[in-house]
Amino acid sequence: MKKKIFFICGSMNQTTQMHQIARHLEEYDHAFSPFYVDGFDRILKKLGMIEFTVAGNKLSNRCRDYLRDQSLPIDERGRNRPYDLVVTCSDVYLQKNISGNRMVLVQEGVTDPESFMCHLVSRFRFLPLWFAGNALTGLSDAYEVFCVASDGYRDFFTQKGVCPEKMVVTGIPNFDNCRQYSSNTFPYKGYVLVCTSALRETLQFENRRAFIRKAVEIAGSRQLIFKLHPGEKHRRATREINRYAPGAMVFSTGNAEEMIANCDVLITRFSSTALVGLALGKKTLSDFNMEEMRRLTPVQNGSAALNIAGVCRRLLEREDPC
């Protein structure tokens, strides 16, 4: 019998990463699921109280639509277990039915800044890791291998307390070949692009009015384009942009990476899009420490999915994955 791999998806970035990895593991049976939660958290989901997470209804439905469009086998909540291997983009929430499974964790992109809640969770370890967003990625230690974007990120996670022996620098899909985004059909060029963040939706403070006005100042006479974060409230964000940046263009959908490839300047706050901007040599402004971000930039090997698939294959064949 073929061995079985269960891919736990989430945001579109996470979901397409899982799909790319699966394409290099055709000799095994696959199943995919939108991100899911257990117990009381399922009640919170039904009440719409965790919409700011990848387990929220909005992102779950978007993930499910993608899986169906791609004709991928869906196993909601992993009901058809057991599986020989679980591949996931998040370990800050671990579903009960994958406990004890061999697991590969794949870095999804940048991690959230260390907020007050992050330090609170670090101090009181009985609190769930997801209270701190994805800032504590890797600290569950529930996986056998953690595939990371670069040597810089390996050092970064080591400093946070992740076991260095469990990490493998593979690069990460969607960020390993940013040059590919330069060939696109997005009709605009030479503009200032703003990629927003869903800070307010994740209960963090943001002065959006000041952020928009700063973007207007930076753009000057150039066209200003906003690409909204998929997890934020688009109607509110559009209303604010129309008020404080009249004449700016607003996109709630579309390929952010291709938009970055055509821009002159990228402005963001806390977003993985900053990594794309730096990899493409764009002038990139964000709330991150940009010197550190340059050190963290994912390796541009164009083979991250293949490398991660190799890690999975070695685990399934009971070899040393590192």
Coordinates of C-alpha atoms in Angstrom, one line a residue, residues 1-313:
M1 CA 0.0 0.0 0.0
K2 CA 1.1 3.6 -0.7
K3 CA 2.1 5.6 2.3
K4 CA -0.2 8.5 3.1
I5 CA 0.7 12.2 3.6
F6 CA -1.7 14.7 5.2
F7 CA -1.2 18.4 4.2
I8 CA -2.7 20.9 6.6
C9 CA -3.3 24.2 4.7
G10 CA -4.4 27.7 5.8
S11 CA -4.0 31.0 4.0
M12 CA -3.5 31.0 0.3
N13 CA 0.2 31.4 0.8
Q14 CA 0.3 28.3 3.0
T15 CA -2.1 26.3 0.8
T16 CA -0.1 26.9 -2.4
Q17 CA 3.1 26.0 -0.6
M18 CA 1.5 22.6 0.4
H19 CA 0.4 22.0 -3.1
Q20 CA 3.8 22.7 -4.6
I21 CA 5.4 20.3 -2.1
A22 CA 2.8 17.6 -2.9
R23 CA 3.6 17.8 -6.6
H24 CA 7.1 16.3 -5.9
L25 CA 5.7 13.4 -3.9
E26 CA 3.5 11.7 -6.5
E27 CA 4.5 8.2 -5.4
Y28 CA 2.5 8.7 -2.1
D29 CA -1.2 9.2 -1.4
H30 CA -2.1 12.8 -0.5
A31 CA -5.0 14.4 1.3
F32 CA -5.4 18.1 2.1
S33 CA -7.5 20.0 4.6
P34 CA -8.2 23.7 5.4
F35 CA -6.8 24.6 8.8
Y36 CA -9.0 23.4 11.6
V37 CA -9.4 23.6 15.4
D38 CA -10.7 21.4 18.2
G39 CA -13.1 21.6 21.1
F40 CA -14.1 25.0 22.4
D41 CA -12.2 26.6 19.6
R42 CA -14.8 25.1 17.1
I43 CA -17.5 27.0 18.9
L44 CA -15.5 30.2 18.6
K45 CA -15.1 29.6 14.9
K46 CA -18.9 29.1 14.5
L47 CA -19.4 32.4 16.3
G48 CA -17.0 34.2 14.0
M49 CA -14.6 35.0 16.8
I50 CA -11.4 33.7 15.3
E51 CA -11.8 35.2 11.8
F52 CA -8.4 36.9 12.3
T53 CA -6.7 33.5 12.2
V54 CA -6.2 30.9 9.3
A55 CA -8.8 28.8 11.0
G56 CA -11.5 31.5 10.4
N57 CA -14.4 30.8 8.0
K58 CA -13.2 33.3 5.4
L59 CA -9.7 31.8 4.9
S60 CA -11.0 28.2 5.3
N61 CA -13.5 28.7 2.6
R62 CA -10.9 30.3 0.3
C63 CA -8.6 27.4 0.9
R64 CA -11.4 24.9 0.3
D65 CA -12.3 26.6 -3.0
Y66 CA -8.7 26.4 -4.2
L67 CA -8.4 22.7 -3.3
R68 CA -11.6 22.0 -5.2
D69 CA -10.5 24.1 -8.2
Q70 CA -7.2 22.1 -8.3
S71 CA -9.1 18.8 -8.0
L72 CA -7.0 17.9 -4.9
P73 CA -8.2 15.2 -2.5
I74 CA -9.8 16.8 0.5
D75 CA -10.0 15.1 3.9
E76 CA -11.7 17.7 6.2
R77 CA -10.1 17.7 9.6
G78 CA -8.1 14.5 8.8
R79 CA -11.0 12.2 9.5
N80 CA -9.5 9.5 7.2
R81 CA -6.4 9.0 9.4
P82 CA -4.1 7.4 10.2
Y83 CA -1.4 9.1 8.1
D84 CA 2.2 8.2 7.8
L85 CA 3.3 11.9 7.7
V86 CA 1.7 15.3 8.4
V87 CA 3.0 18.4 6.7
T88 CA 1.9 21.7 8.1
C89 CA 2.8 25.5 7.8
S90 CA 1.9 26.2 11.5
D91 CA 2.7 24.6 14.8
V92 CA 1.4 27.4 17.0
Y93 CA -1.9 25.4 17.1
L94 CA -1.6 21.6 17.0
Q95 CA -4.7 19.6 16.3
K96 CA -5.4 16.7 18.7
N97 CA -5.8 14.1 16.0
I98 CA -2.3 14.6 14.6
S99 CA -0.6 14.1 18.0
G100 CA 2.0 11.4 17.8
N101 CA 2.3 11.7 14.0
R102 CA 5.6 12.2 12.3
M103 CA 5.5 15.8 11.2
V104 CA 7.3 18.3 9.0
L105 CA 6.8 22.0 9.7
V106 CA 7.3 24.4 6.8
Q107 CA 8.0 28.1 7.5
E108 CA 5.3 30.2 5.9
G109 CA 7.0 33.5 5.7
V110 CA 7.9 36.3 8.2
T111 CA 6.9 35.9 11.8
D112 CA 4.9 38.5 13.7
P113 CA 6.8 40.9 15.9
E114 CA 7.2 40.0 19.6
S115 CA 4.3 41.8 21.2
F116 CA 3.3 42.0 24.8
M117 CA 1.1 38.9 24.3
C118 CA 4.2 37.0 22.9
H119 CA 6.2 37.7 26.1
L120 CA 3.2 36.8 28.2
V121 CA 2.9 33.4 26.5
S122 CA 6.6 32.8 26.7
R123 CA 6.4 33.5 30.5
F124 CA 3.3 31.4 31.2
R125 CA 3.7 28.3 29.1
F126 CA 0.2 27.0 29.9
L127 CA -1.1 29.7 27.5
P128 CA -1.6 28.5 23.9
L129 CA 1.1 29.6 21.5
W130 CA -1.5 31.0 19.0
F131 CA -2.3 33.8 21.4
A132 CA 0.9 35.4 20.1
G133 CA 0.1 35.0 16.4
N134 CA 2.9 33.2 14.6
A135 CA 5.6 34.9 16.6
L136 CA 6.4 31.7 18.4
T137 CA 6.5 29.4 15.4
G138 CA 8.8 26.4 15.9
L139 CA 8.6 26.4 19.7
S140 CA 6.1 23.5 19.9
D141 CA 9.0 21.0 19.2
A142 CA 6.2 18.6 18.1
Y143 CA 7.8 18.1 14.6
E144 CA 10.7 16.0 13.4
V145 CA 11.9 18.6 10.9
F146 CA 11.4 22.4 10.5
C147 CA 12.1 23.5 7.0
V148 CA 13.3 27.2 7.0
A149 CA 13.8 29.9 4.4
S150 CA 17.5 30.7 4.9
D151 CA 20.6 30.5 7.1
G152 CA 19.6 33.8 8.5
Y153 CA 16.2 32.4 9.6
R154 CA 17.9 29.3 11.0
D155 CA 19.9 31.6 13.3
F156 CA 16.8 33.7 14.0
F157 CA 14.7 30.7 15.2
T158 CA 17.7 29.3 17.1
Q159 CA 17.8 32.5 19.1
K160 CA 14.1 32.1 19.9
G161 CA 14.8 28.7 21.4
V162 CA 14.1 26.3 18.4
C163 CA 16.3 23.2 18.4
P164 CA 18.9 23.9 15.6
E165 CA 19.4 20.1 15.0
K166 CA 15.7 19.9 13.9
M167 CA 16.0 22.7 11.3
V168 CA 16.9 22.3 7.6
V169 CA 17.5 25.2 5.3
T170 CA 15.4 24.3 2.2
G171 CA 14.1 27.7 1.1
I172 CA 10.3 28.1 1.1
P173 CA 7.9 27.9 -1.8
N174 CA 6.5 31.2 -3.1
F175 CA 9.6 33.0 -1.9
D176 CA 12.4 30.9 -3.5
N177 CA 12.3 32.3 -7.1
C178 CA 11.0 35.9 -6.9
R179 CA 12.4 36.7 -10.3
Q180 CA 9.5 34.7 -11.8
Y181 CA 7.1 37.4 -10.8
S182 CA 8.7 39.9 -13.2
S183 CA 7.0 38.2 -16.1
N184 CA 3.4 39.2 -15.5
T185 CA 0.3 40.8 -17.0
F186 CA -0.3 43.4 -14.3
P187 CA -1.0 46.6 -16.4
Y188 CA 0.7 49.2 -14.2
K189 CA 4.4 50.1 -13.7
G190 CA 6.5 52.6 -11.9
Y191 CA 4.2 53.2 -8.9
V192 CA 4.4 53.1 -5.2
L193 CA 2.8 50.0 -3.8
V194 CA 1.4 49.6 -0.2
C195 CA 0.8 46.1 1.1
T196 CA -1.3 46.5 4.2
S197 CA -1.3 44.2 7.2
A198 CA -4.2 42.8 9.3
L199 CA -2.9 44.2 12.6
R200 CA -6.3 45.5 13.8
E201 CA -8.0 42.2 13.0
T202 CA -5.4 40.4 15.2
L203 CA -6.1 42.8 18.1
Q204 CA -2.9 44.9 17.6
F205 CA -2.8 48.7 17.4
E206 CA -2.4 50.5 14.1
N207 CA -2.8 54.1 13.2
R208 CA -4.1 53.5 9.7
R209 CA -4.7 57.1 9.0
A210 CA -1.1 58.0 9.7
F211 CA 0.1 55.1 7.7
I212 CA -1.9 56.1 4.7
R213 CA -0.8 59.7 4.9
K214 CA 2.9 58.7 5.1
A215 CA 2.4 56.6 2.0
V216 CA 0.9 59.6 0.2
E217 CA 4.0 61.6 1.2
I218 CA 6.4 59.0 0.0
A219 CA 4.6 58.6 -3.3
G220 CA 4.6 62.3 -4.2
S221 CA 3.5 62.6 -7.8
R222 CA 3.7 58.9 -8.5
Q223 CA 0.7 56.6 -8.7
L224 CA -0.1 55.1 -5.3
I225 CA -1.6 51.5 -5.3
F226 CA -2.8 49.7 -2.2
K227 CA -3.0 45.9 -2.1
L228 CA -5.1 44.9 0.9
H229 CA -4.3 42.0 3.2
P230 CA -6.7 39.1 2.7
G231 CA -7.3 38.9 6.4
E232 CA -8.5 42.5 7.0
K233 CA -11.8 44.2 6.6
H234 CA -11.8 45.4 3.0
R235 CA -14.7 47.7 3.2
R236 CA -13.3 49.6 6.1
A237 CA -9.8 49.7 4.6
T238 CA -11.1 51.0 1.2
R239 CA -13.1 53.7 2.8
E240 CA -10.1 54.9 4.8
I241 CA -7.9 54.9 1.7
N242 CA -10.5 56.8 -0.4
R243 CA -10.7 59.4 2.4
Y244 CA -7.0 60.0 3.1
A245 CA -5.4 59.1 -0.2
P246 CA -7.9 60.2 -2.9
G247 CA -6.8 59.0 -6.3
A248 CA -5.0 55.9 -5.0
M249 CA -6.0 52.6 -6.5
V250 CA -7.1 49.8 -4.2
F251 CA -6.9 46.1 -5.0
S252 CA -8.5 43.5 -2.6
T253 CA -7.5 40.6 -4.9
G254 CA -4.7 39.9 -7.3
N255 CA -1.2 38.6 -7.1
A256 CA 0.7 40.8 -4.7
E257 CA 4.1 39.4 -5.8
E258 CA 3.5 40.5 -9.4
M259 CA 2.4 44.0 -8.2
I260 CA 5.7 44.2 -6.3
A261 CA 7.7 43.2 -9.3
N262 CA 6.2 46.2 -11.2
C263 CA 6.6 48.8 -8.5
D264 CA 9.3 51.3 -7.8
V265 CA 8.8 51.4 -4.0
L266 CA 7.2 48.9 -1.7
I267 CA 5.7 50.1 1.6
T268 CA 4.4 47.7 4.2
R269 CA 4.3 47.2 8.0
F270 CA 4.6 43.5 9.1
S271 CA 4.2 41.4 6.0
S272 CA 6.0 38.6 4.1
T273 CA 5.8 40.8 1.0
A274 CA 8.8 42.7 2.4
L275 CA 10.9 39.5 1.6
V276 CA 9.7 39.6 -2.0
G277 CA 10.6 43.3 -2.3
L278 CA 14.1 42.8 -1.0
A279 CA 14.7 39.7 -3.2
L280 CA 13.7 41.7 -6.2
G281 CA 15.9 44.6 -5.2
K282 CA 13.1 47.0 -4.7
K283 CA 13.3 50.0 -2.3
T284 CA 11.4 48.4 0.6
L285 CA 10.1 50.3 3.6
S286 CA 8.5 48.5 6.6
D287 CA 8.4 48.4 10.4
F288 CA 10.8 45.5 10.4
N289 CA 14.5 46.1 11.0
M290 CA 15.5 46.2 7.3
E291 CA 19.1 45.2 7.9
E292 CA 17.9 42.1 9.7
M293 CA 15.4 41.4 6.9
R294 CA 18.2 41.5 4.3
R295 CA 19.9 38.8 6.4
L296 CA 16.8 36.8 6.6
T297 CA 15.8 37.0 2.9
P298 CA 14.9 33.5 1.7
V299 CA 17.4 31.7 -0.5
Q300 CA 16.6 32.1 -4.2
N301 CA 17.2 28.5 -5.2
G302 CA 14.0 27.9 -7.2
S303 CA 13.8 24.4 -5.7
A304 CA 12.3 24.8 -2.2
A305 CA 9.3 22.6 -2.8
L306 CA 11.6 19.9 -4.2
N307 CA 14.0 20.2 -1.2
I308 CA 11.1 19.9 1.3
A309 CA 9.7 17.0 -0.6
G310 CA 13.1 15.3 -0.2
V311 CA 12.9 15.8 3.6
C312 CA 9.5 14.3 3.6
R313 CA 10.6 11.3 1.5

